[in-house]
Tab-separated table of C-alpha atoms and ligand atoms in Angstrom:
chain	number	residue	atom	x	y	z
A	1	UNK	CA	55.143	58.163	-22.012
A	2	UNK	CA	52.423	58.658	-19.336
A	3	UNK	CA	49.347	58.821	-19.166
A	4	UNK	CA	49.216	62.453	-18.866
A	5	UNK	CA	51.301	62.379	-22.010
A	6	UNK	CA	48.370	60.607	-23.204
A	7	UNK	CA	45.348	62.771	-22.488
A	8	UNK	CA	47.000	66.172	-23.509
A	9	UNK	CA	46.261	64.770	-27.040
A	10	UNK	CA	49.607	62.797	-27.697
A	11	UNK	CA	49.038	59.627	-29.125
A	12	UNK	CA	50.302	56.726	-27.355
A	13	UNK	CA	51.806	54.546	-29.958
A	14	UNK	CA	51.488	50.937	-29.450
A	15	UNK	CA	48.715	51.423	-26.775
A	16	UNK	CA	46.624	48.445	-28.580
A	17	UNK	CA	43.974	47.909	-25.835
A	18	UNK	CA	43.591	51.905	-25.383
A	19	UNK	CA	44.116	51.390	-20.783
A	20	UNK	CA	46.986	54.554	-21.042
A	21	UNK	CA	50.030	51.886	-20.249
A	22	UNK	CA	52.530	49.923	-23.129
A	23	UNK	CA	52.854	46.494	-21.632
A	24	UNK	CA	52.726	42.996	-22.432
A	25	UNK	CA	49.069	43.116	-23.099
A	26	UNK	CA	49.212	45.212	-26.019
A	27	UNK	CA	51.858	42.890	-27.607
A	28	UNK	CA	49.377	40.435	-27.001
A	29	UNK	CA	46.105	42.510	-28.212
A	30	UNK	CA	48.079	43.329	-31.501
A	31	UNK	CA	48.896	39.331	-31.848
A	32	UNK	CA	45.342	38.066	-31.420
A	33	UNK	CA	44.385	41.507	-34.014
A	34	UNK	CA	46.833	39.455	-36.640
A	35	UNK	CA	45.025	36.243	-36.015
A	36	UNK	CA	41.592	38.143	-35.771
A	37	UNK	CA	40.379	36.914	-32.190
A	38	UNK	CA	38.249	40.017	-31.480
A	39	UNK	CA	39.990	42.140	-28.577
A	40	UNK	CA	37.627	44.613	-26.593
A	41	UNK	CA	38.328	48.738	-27.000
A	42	UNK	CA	41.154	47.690	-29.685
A	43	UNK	CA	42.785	51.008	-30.983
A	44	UNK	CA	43.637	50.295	-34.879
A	45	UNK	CA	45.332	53.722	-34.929
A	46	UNK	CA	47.567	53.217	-32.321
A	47	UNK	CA	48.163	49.302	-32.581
A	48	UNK	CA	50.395	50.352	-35.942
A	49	UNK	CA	53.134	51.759	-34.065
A	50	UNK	CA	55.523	52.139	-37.347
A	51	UNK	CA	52.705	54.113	-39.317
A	52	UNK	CA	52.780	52.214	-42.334
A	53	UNK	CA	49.311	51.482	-42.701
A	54	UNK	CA	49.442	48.210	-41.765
A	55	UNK	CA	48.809	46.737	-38.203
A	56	UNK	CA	50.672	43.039	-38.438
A	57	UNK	CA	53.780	41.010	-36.399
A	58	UNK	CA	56.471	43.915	-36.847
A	59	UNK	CA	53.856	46.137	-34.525
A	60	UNK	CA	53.844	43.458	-31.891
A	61	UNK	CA	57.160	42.974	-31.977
A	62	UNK	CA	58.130	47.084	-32.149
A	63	UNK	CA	56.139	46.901	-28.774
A	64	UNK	CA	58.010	44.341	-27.319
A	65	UNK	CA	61.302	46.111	-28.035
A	66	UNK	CA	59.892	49.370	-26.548
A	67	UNK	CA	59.232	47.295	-23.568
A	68	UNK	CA	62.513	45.898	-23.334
A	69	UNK	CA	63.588	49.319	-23.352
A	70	UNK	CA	61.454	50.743	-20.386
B	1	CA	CA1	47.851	49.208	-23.158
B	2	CA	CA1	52.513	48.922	-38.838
């Protein structure tokens, strides 16, 4: 998704740190969330990128696979 994708209201899933992209550094935004090291503009609703509720290591990891993907 783009950024454009982004703005027109879709919500970027798995955008943890809220900058428009899906890279490393929300894998890494969504780790430090688990281990509660505060991370600056975190998104809650999109750092749970399996909707259950529930923002822990298979959100990180869902990220990393979408990554892998790109
Ligand atoms: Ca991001
Ligand atoms: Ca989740």
């Amino acid at each position: 998704m783009s950024i454009e994708d982004y703005e027109s209201g879709g919500k970027l899933l798995g955008d943890a740190n809220g900058d428009g992209f899906i890279t490393i550094l929300d894998a890494t935004a969504i780790q430090k969330y688990i281990v509660k090291i505060p991370e600056e503009n975190f998104r809650e609703d999109l750092a749970d990128v399996n909707e259950d509720g529930e923002i822990n290591i298979i959100d990180a990891t869902l990220v990393q696979i979408m990554l892998s993907k790109a």
